XYZ file of C-alpha atoms in Angstrom:
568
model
C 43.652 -178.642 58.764
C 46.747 -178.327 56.134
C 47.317 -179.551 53.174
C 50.620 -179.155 51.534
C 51.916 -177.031 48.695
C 53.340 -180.509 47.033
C 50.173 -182.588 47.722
C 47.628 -179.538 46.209
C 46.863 -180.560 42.886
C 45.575 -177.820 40.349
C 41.865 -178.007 39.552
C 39.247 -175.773 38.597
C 35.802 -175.319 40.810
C 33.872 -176.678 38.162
C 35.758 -180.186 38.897
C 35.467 -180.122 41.944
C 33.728 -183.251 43.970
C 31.158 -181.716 46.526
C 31.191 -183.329 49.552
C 28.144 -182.652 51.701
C 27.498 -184.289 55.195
C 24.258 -185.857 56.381
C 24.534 -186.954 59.715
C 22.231 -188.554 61.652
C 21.674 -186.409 64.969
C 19.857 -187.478 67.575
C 16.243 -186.071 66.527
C 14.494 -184.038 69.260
C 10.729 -185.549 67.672
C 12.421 -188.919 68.167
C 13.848 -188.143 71.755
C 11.198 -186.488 73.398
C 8.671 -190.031 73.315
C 11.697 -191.622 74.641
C 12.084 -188.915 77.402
C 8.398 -189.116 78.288
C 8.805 -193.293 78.689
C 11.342 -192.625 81.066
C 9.500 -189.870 82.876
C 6.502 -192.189 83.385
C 8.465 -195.135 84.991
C 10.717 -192.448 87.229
C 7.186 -191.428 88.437
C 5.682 -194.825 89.375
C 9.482 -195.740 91.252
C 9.527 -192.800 93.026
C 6.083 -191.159 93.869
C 5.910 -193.507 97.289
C 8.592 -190.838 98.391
C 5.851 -187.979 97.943
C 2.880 -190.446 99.113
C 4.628 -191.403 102.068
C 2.943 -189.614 105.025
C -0.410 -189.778 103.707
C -0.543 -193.577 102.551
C 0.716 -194.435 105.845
C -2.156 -192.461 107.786
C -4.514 -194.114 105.012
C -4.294 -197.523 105.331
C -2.742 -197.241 109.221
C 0.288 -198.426 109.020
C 4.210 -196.884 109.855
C 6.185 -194.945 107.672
C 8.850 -197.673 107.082
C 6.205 -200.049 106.036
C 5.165 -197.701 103.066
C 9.062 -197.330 102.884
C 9.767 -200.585 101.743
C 7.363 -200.515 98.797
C 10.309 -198.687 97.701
C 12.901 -201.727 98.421
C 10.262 -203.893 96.525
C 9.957 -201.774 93.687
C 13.628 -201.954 93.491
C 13.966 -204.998 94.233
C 11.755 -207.052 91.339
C 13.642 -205.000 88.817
C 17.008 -205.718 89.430
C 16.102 -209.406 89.480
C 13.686 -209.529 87.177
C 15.221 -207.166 84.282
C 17.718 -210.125 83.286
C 15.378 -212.630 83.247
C 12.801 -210.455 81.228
C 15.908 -209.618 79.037
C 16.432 -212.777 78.333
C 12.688 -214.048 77.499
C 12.294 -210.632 75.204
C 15.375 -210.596 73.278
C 13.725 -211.350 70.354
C 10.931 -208.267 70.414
C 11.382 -205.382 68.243
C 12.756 -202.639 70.706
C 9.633 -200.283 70.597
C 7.040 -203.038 70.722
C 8.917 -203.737 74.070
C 8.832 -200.490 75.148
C 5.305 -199.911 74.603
C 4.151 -203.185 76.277
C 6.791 -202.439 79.137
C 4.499 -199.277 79.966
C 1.453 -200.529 79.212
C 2.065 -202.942 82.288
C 3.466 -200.242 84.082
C 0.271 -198.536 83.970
C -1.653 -201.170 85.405
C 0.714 -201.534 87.983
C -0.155 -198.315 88.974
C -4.107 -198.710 88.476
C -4.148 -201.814 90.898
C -2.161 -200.159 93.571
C -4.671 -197.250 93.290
C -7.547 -199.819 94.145
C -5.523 -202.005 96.562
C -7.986 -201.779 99.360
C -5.104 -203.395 102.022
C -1.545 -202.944 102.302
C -0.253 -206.805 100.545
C -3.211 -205.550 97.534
C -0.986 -202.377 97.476
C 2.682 -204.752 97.160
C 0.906 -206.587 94.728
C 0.406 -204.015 92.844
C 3.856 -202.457 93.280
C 5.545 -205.807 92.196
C 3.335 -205.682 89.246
C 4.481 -201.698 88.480
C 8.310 -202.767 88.937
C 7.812 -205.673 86.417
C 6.700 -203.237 83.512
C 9.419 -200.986 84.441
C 12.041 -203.282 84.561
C 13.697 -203.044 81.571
C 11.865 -199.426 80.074
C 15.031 -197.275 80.860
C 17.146 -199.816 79.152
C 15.263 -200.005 75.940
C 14.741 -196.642 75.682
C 18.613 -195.846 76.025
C 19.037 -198.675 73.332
C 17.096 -197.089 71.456
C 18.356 -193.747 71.515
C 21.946 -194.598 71.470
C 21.254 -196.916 68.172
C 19.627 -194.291 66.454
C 22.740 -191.514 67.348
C 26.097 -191.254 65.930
C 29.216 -192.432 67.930
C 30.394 -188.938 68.927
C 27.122 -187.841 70.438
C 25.364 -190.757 71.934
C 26.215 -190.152 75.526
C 24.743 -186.614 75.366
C 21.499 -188.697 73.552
C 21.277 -191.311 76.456
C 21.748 -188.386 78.908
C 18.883 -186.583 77.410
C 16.570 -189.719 77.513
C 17.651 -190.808 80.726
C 16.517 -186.747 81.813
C 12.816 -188.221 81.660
C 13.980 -189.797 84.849
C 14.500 -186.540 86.345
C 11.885 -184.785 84.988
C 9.925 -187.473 86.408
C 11.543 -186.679 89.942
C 11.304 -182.570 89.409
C 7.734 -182.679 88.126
C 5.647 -186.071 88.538
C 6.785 -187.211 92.369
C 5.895 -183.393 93.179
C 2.840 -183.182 91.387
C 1.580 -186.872 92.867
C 2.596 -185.713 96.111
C -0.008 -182.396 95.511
C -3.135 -184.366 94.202
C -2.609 -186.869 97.148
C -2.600 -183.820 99.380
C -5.799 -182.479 98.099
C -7.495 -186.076 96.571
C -6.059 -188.561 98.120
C -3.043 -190.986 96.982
C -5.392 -193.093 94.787
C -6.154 -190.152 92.930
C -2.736 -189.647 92.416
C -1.872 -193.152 91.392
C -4.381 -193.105 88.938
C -2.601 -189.973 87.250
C 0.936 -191.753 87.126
C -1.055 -194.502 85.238
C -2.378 -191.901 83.136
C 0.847 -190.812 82.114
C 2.180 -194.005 81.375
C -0.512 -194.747 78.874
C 0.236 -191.141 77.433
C 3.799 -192.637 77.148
C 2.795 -195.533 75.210
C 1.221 -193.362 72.940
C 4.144 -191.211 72.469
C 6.983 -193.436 71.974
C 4.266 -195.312 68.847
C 4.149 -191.961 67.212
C 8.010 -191.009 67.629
C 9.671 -193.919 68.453
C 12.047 -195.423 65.192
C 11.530 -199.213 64.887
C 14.696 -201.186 65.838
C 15.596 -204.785 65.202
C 16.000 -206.756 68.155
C 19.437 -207.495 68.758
C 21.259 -211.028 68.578
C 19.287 -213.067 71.355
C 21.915 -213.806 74.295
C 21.616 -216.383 77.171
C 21.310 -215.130 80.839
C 24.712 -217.275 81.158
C 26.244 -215.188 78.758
C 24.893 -211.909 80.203
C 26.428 -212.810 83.668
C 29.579 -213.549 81.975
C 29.786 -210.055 80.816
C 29.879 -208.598 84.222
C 33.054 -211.014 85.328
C 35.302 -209.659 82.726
C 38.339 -207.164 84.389
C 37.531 -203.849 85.283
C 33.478 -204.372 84.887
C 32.772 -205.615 88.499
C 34.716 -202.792 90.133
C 32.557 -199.853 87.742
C 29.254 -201.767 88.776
C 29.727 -201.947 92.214
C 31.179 -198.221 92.543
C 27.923 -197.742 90.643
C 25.736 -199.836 93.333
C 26.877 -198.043 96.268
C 26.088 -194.800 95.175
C 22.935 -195.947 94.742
C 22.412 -197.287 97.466
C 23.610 -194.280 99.301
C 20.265 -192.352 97.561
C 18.500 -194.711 98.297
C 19.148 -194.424 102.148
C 17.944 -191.048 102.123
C 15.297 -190.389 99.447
C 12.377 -193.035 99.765
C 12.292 -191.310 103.460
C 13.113 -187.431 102.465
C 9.487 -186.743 103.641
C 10.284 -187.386 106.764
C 13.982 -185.621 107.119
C 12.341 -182.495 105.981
C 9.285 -183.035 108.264
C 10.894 -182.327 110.750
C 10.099 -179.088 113.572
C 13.631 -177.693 112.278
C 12.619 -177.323 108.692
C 10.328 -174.668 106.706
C 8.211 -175.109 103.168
C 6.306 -177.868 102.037
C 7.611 -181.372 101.287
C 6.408 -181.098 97.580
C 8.847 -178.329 97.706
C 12.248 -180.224 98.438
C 11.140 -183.213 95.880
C 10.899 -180.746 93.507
C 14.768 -178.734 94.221
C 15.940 -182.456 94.546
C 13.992 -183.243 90.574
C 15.569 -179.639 89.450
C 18.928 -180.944 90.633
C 18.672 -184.088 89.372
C 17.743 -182.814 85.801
C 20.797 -180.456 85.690
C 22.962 -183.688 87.080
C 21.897 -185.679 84.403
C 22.133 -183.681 81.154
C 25.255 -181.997 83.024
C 26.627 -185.136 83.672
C 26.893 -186.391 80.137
C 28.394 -183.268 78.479
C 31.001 -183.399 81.662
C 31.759 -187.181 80.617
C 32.374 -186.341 77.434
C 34.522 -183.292 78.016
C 36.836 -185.276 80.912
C 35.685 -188.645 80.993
C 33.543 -191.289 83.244
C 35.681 -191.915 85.361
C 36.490 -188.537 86.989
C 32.612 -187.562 86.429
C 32.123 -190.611 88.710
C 35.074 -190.354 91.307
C 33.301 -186.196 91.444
C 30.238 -186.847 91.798
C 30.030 -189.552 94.344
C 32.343 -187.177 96.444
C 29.967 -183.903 95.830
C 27.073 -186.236 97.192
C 28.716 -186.923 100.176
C 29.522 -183.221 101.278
C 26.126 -182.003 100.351
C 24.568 -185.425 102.321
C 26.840 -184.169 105.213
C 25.500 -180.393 104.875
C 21.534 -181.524 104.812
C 21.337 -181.638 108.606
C 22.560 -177.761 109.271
C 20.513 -177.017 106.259
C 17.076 -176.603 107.677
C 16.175 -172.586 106.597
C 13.926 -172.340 103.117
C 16.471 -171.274 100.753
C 19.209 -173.199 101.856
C 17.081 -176.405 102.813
C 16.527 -176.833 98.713
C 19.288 -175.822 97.494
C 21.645 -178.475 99.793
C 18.702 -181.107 98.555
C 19.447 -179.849 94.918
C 22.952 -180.179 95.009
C 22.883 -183.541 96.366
C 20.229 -184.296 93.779
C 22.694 -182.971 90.665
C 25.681 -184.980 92.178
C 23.540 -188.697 92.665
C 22.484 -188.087 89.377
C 25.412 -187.016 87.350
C 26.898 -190.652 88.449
C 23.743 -192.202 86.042
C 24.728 -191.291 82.041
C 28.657 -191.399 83.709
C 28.280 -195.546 84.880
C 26.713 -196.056 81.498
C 29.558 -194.262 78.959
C 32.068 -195.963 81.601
C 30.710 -199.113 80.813
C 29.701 -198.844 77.256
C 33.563 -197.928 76.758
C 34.552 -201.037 78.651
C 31.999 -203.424 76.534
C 33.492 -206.291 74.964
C 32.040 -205.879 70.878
C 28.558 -206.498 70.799
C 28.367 -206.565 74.972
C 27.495 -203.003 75.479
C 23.497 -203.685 75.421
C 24.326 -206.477 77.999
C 26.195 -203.991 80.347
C 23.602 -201.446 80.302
C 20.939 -203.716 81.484
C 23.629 -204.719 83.989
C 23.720 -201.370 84.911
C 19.860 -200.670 85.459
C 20.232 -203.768 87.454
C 22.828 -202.359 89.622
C 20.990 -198.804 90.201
C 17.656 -200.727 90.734
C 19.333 -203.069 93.490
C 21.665 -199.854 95.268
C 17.948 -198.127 95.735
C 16.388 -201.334 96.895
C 18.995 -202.233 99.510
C 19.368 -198.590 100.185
C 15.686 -198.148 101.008
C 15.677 -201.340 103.490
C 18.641 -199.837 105.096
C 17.045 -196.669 105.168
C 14.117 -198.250 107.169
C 16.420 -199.492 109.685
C 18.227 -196.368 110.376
C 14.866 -194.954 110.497
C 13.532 -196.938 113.195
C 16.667 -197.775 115.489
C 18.556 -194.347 115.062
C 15.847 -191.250 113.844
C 15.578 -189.613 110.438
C 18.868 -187.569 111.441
C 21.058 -190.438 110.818
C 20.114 -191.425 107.362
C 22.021 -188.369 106.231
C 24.863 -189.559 107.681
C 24.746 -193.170 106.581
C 24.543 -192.305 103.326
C 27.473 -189.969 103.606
C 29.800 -192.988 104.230
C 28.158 -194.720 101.746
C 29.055 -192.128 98.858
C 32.813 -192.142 99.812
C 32.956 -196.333 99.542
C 31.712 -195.561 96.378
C 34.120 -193.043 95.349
C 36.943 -195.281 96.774
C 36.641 -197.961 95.079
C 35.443 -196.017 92.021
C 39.130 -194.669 92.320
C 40.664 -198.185 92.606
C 39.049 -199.136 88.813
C 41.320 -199.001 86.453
C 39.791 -197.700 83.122
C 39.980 -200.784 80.471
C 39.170 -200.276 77.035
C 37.701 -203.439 74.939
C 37.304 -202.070 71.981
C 39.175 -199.091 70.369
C 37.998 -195.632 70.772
C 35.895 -194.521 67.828
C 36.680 -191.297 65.342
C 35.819 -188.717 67.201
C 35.606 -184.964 65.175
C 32.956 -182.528 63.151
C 32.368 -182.523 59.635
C 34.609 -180.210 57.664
C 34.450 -178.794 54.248
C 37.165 -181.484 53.293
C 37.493 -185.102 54.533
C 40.474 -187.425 54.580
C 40.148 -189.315 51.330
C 38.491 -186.889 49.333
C 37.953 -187.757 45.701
C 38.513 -184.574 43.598
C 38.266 -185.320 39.585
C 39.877 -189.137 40.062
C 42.501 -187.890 42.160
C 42.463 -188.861 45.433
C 44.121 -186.104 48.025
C 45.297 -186.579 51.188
C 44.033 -184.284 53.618
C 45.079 -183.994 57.132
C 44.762 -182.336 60.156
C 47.009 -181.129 62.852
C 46.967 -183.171 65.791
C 46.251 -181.662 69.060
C 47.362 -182.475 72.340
C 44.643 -184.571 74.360
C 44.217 -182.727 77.610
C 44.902 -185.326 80.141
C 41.446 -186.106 82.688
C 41.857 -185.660 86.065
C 42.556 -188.370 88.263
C 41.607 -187.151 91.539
C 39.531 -185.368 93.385
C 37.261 -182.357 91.483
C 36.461 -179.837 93.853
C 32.640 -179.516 94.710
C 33.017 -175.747 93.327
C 34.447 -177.269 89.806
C 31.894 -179.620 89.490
C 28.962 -177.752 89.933
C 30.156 -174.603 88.407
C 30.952 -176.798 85.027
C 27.384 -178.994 85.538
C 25.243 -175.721 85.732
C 27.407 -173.848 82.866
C 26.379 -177.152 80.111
C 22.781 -176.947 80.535
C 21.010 -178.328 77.620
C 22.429 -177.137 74.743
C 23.572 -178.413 71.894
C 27.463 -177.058 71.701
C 29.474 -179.833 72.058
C 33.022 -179.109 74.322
C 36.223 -178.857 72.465
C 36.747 -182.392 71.122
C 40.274 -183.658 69.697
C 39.890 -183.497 65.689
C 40.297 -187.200 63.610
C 39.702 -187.778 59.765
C 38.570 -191.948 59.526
C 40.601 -192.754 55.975
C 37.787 -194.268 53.336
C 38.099 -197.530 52.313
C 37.328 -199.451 48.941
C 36.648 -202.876 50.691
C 35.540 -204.197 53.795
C 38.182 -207.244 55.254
C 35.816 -210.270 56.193
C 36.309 -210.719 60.084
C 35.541 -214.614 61.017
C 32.026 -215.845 60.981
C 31.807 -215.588 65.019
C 33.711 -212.364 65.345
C 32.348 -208.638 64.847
C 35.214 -206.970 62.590
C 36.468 -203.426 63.826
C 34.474 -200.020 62.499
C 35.667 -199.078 59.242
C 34.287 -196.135 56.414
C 34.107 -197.321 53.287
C 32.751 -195.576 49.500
C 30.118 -197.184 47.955
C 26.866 -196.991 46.636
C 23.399 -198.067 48.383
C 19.986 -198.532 46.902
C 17.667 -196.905 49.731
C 14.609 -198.829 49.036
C 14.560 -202.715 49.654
C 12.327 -205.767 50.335
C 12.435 -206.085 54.372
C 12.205 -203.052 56.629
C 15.609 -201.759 57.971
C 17.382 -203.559 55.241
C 18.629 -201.934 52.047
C 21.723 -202.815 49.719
C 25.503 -202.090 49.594
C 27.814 -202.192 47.202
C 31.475 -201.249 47.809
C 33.568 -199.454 45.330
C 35.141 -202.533 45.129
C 32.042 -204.686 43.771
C 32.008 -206.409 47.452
C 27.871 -206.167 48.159
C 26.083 -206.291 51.651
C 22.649 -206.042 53.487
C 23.135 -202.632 54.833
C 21.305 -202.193 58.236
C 21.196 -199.522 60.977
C 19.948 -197.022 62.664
C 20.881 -194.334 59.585
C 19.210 -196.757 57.308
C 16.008 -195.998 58.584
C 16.583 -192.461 58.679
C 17.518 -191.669 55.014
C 14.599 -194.485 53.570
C 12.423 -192.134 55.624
C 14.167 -189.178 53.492
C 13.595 -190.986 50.221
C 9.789 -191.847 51.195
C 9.531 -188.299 51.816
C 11.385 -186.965 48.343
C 14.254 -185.476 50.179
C 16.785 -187.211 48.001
C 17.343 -190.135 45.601
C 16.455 -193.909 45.868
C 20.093 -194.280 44.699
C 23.336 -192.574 46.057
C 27.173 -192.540 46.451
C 28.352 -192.937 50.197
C 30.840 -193.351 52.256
C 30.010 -195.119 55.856
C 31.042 -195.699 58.782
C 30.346 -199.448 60.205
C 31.275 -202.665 60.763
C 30.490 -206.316 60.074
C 28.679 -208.557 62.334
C 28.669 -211.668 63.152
C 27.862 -214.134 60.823
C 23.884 -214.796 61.258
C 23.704 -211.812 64.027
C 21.966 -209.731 61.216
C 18.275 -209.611 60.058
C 18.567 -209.004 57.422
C 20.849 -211.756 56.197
C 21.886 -215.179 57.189
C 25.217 -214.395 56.318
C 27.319 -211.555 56.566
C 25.981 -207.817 56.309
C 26.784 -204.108 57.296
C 25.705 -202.321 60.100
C 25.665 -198.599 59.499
C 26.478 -195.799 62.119
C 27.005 -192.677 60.263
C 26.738 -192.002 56.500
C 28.177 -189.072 54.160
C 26.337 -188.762 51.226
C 28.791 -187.612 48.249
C 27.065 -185.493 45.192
C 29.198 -185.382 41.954
């Protein structure tokens, strides 16, 4: 950062303007409810992979029977989350998300009484219902509630739940049904999913729901160039997991292998944890794409190495590896496609994408079953081999296509671009930096993991190019049915107002707006509290809606990602 002898004006440091930063990070009280939502619906999907054996010799019946309550499971939510979508898109997002576990849970409670195997899919299609659409809502949420530079490291760390639902709950299921029984054990995931209802009430912000689209319009989305490509690279990855996990009870129950199966679900949950919060800080270091292309490639070879794998150390760790690499492809298909979105059609490609994983582990787990039964447990390794390097071939054949331009990407500084310093306004800039171009091709297994086990899950971010967003006086007035471009502008905003989430603007122009958001809520929280004043200068960073799209107005308002709060 420079500014130049001819552009330094003289001042004292008693007239000096102050500018201090409050940003709106993505709260670890707030997260942590979200995490747990996620964990409780990644236990009900996957805990038939622990249960397997022993629900088969329960209610007498073969191993790729009990299998397919997997393809079920995986099956009702990729149909159904649309069509739920579209029948809920006028819920506030946490009311959703409580009710979506709260039917999750009895899911769980009916297939822990089914006394025969249909009572038991009956209950399964009632589980996959509630989860249907949890993981989406609780990404919305947290990505709505996080500013633009750090929201795929926020939807990494909710979608973690997942994970931790795969490291600790299919594990732990998979130990009370050794020792109880698997109704026991079903009874406990239901158990945790009301514990996650409870959660995500007490820490869970309230959000709007969002503009209510038709299931016409959310198929639309996925036709648009570049989308269908992402989705399906994104679908057969899945459904190379899915070949392999629903059944990895019986690959590693084999006379060849050592430990317990409770043992290789958990180095495949401990993998898929560091794959997932790994995976975001690698996407946004080097991009989706590459993360992608990577990881589907690093699940192949370690798919390919499970068979000569058998001793007890390297029997989990191989599992683990391929667990980190399956998963890593999760928060990189979402930035991919939330980078692709069409304005306002980022929420409808998510869903999209929790459609796509859903389906790749459904037909996955019926192709599993007929590997299973025609060729042996050793070829489902193989199978899903092949099917990782489809996906990482035509993963390479996508073209990355940007709808909407990038954002501002940087860290707060002492000094913005802008800055107001006794009525003068000085231009402060920054040198640019050379972008370090992403890799195109192939990352080397070694690269990948060595890079996914070094991020871990703190909060440094990786060297990001520096950008200063210049501060507007006015806002230009897109058309009525067109979202205008982000934009920070100086005003000053009243925190308290009449309707929840909704509190006034006014420019430093006189132009005034219905200021909503995500950082709305946060700093009326901040004013409840006494942390600072009902009334403050700003500048934000935003854009308009649509005309109507708001709730707070029928006409045109402001929606809020990020706000500096100046003190004079």
């Amino acid at each position: 950062m420079y500014v130049t002898r001819a552009e330094m004006p003289r001042w004292t440091p008693q007239e000096v303007t102050a500018v201090v930063t409050v940003s709106t990070p993505p709260r670890t009280r707030r997260l942590w409810g979200l995490a747990l939502a996620t964990c409780a619906v990644g236990t009900s999907g996957h805990a038939v992979a622990g249960l397997l054996p022993i629900m088969a010799a329960e209610l007498h019946t073969g191993a790729m029977l009990i299998g397919q309550l997997a393809t079920i499971f995986a099956l009702v939510c990729a149909v159904s989350a649309p069509l739920l979508a579209v029948a809920t898109g006028r819920w506030e997002r946490r009311r959703l998300l409580v009710v979506c576990l709260q039917v999750t849970a009895i899911g769980n409670a009916v297939a822990a009484v089914a006394p025969t195997y249909l009572a038991l899919v009956a209950g399964r299609v009632v589980t996959a219902l509630g989860a249907a659409m949890t993981t989406a809502v609780a990404v919305g949420i947290a990505a709505a509630a996080t500013p633009p530079r750090r929201r795929a490291r926020a939807m990494a760390a909710v979608l973690c739940g997942l994970t931790v639902g795969l490291l600790v709950g299919v594990p732990g299921a998979a130990a009370i049904a050794y020792w109880a029984g698997y109704r026991l054990a079903l009874w406990a995931v239901a158990a945790v999913c009301v514990g996650a209802a409870v959660a995500v009430i007490l820490t869970a912000p309230t959000l709007p729901a969002p503009p209510p689209v038709s299931l016409r319009a959310r198929i639309g989305v996925a036709a648009r160039p570049g989308v269908l490509g992402v989705l399906g690279g994104g679908l057969l990855a899945w459904v190379s997991s899915g070949v392999v996990y629903p059944y990895l009870a019986v690959v590693v129950g084999g006379p060849d292998w050592s430990g317990p199966t409770s043992l290789y679900l958990a180095a495949y949950g401990a993998g898929a944890a560091v794959g997932t919060l790994g995976g975001g800080r690698l996407v946004d270091w080097i991009g989706p794409r590459p993360t992608l292309y990577a990881a589907t490639l690093t699940a192949a070879g370690a798919l390919l190495a499970v068979p000569a794998a058998a001793g007890p150390i390297s029997g989990p760790a191989v599992v683990a590896v391929w667990g980190a690499a399956a998963w890593a492809t999760t928060p990189a298909l979402n930035a991919w496609l939330d980078r692709i979105a069409p304005a306002g059609g980022a929420a409808l490609l998510l869903a999209l994408a929790g459609s796509a994983i859903y389906l790749g582990m459904g037909l996955g787990s019926l192709l599993g079953g007929v590997v299973l039964v025609r060729s042996g447990p050793g070829a489902l390794t193989t199978v899903a081999a092949v099917l990782a390097v489809a996906a990482a071939a035509l993963i390479d054949r996508s073209k990355p296509r940007r709808s909407r331009p990038r954002k501002a990407r940087g860290r707060a500084s002492d000094h913005r671009e802008g800055q107001q310093i006794t009525g003068m306004s000085v231009t402060l800039r920054r040198p640019q930096r050379a972008r370090r171009s992403a890799p195109r091709r192939l990352i080397g297994v070694g690269s990948l993991l060595a890079m996914t086990l070094s991020a871990g899950c703190g909060d440094n971010p990786p060297p990001d190019p520096l950008s200063s967003p210049t501060v507007e006086t006015s806002v230009a007035m897109p058309p009525p049915d067109q979202r205008g471009p982000q934009v920070t502008v100086a005003g000053t905003v009243t925190w308290t107002g009449s309707r929840p989430g909704c509190v006034h603007l006014e420019t430093a122009s006189g132009q005034n707006f219905q200021l909503t958001g995500a950082a709305v809520t946060d700093n009326r929280q901040r004013v409840a509290a006494g942390r600072q004043p009902n009334v403050q200068r700003v500048t934000i960073t935003g854009y308009v809606p649509e005309a109507g799209a708001s709730v707070c107005s029928s006409g045109r308002a402001f929606v809020a990602e990020e706000v500096t709060t100046m003190v004079g």
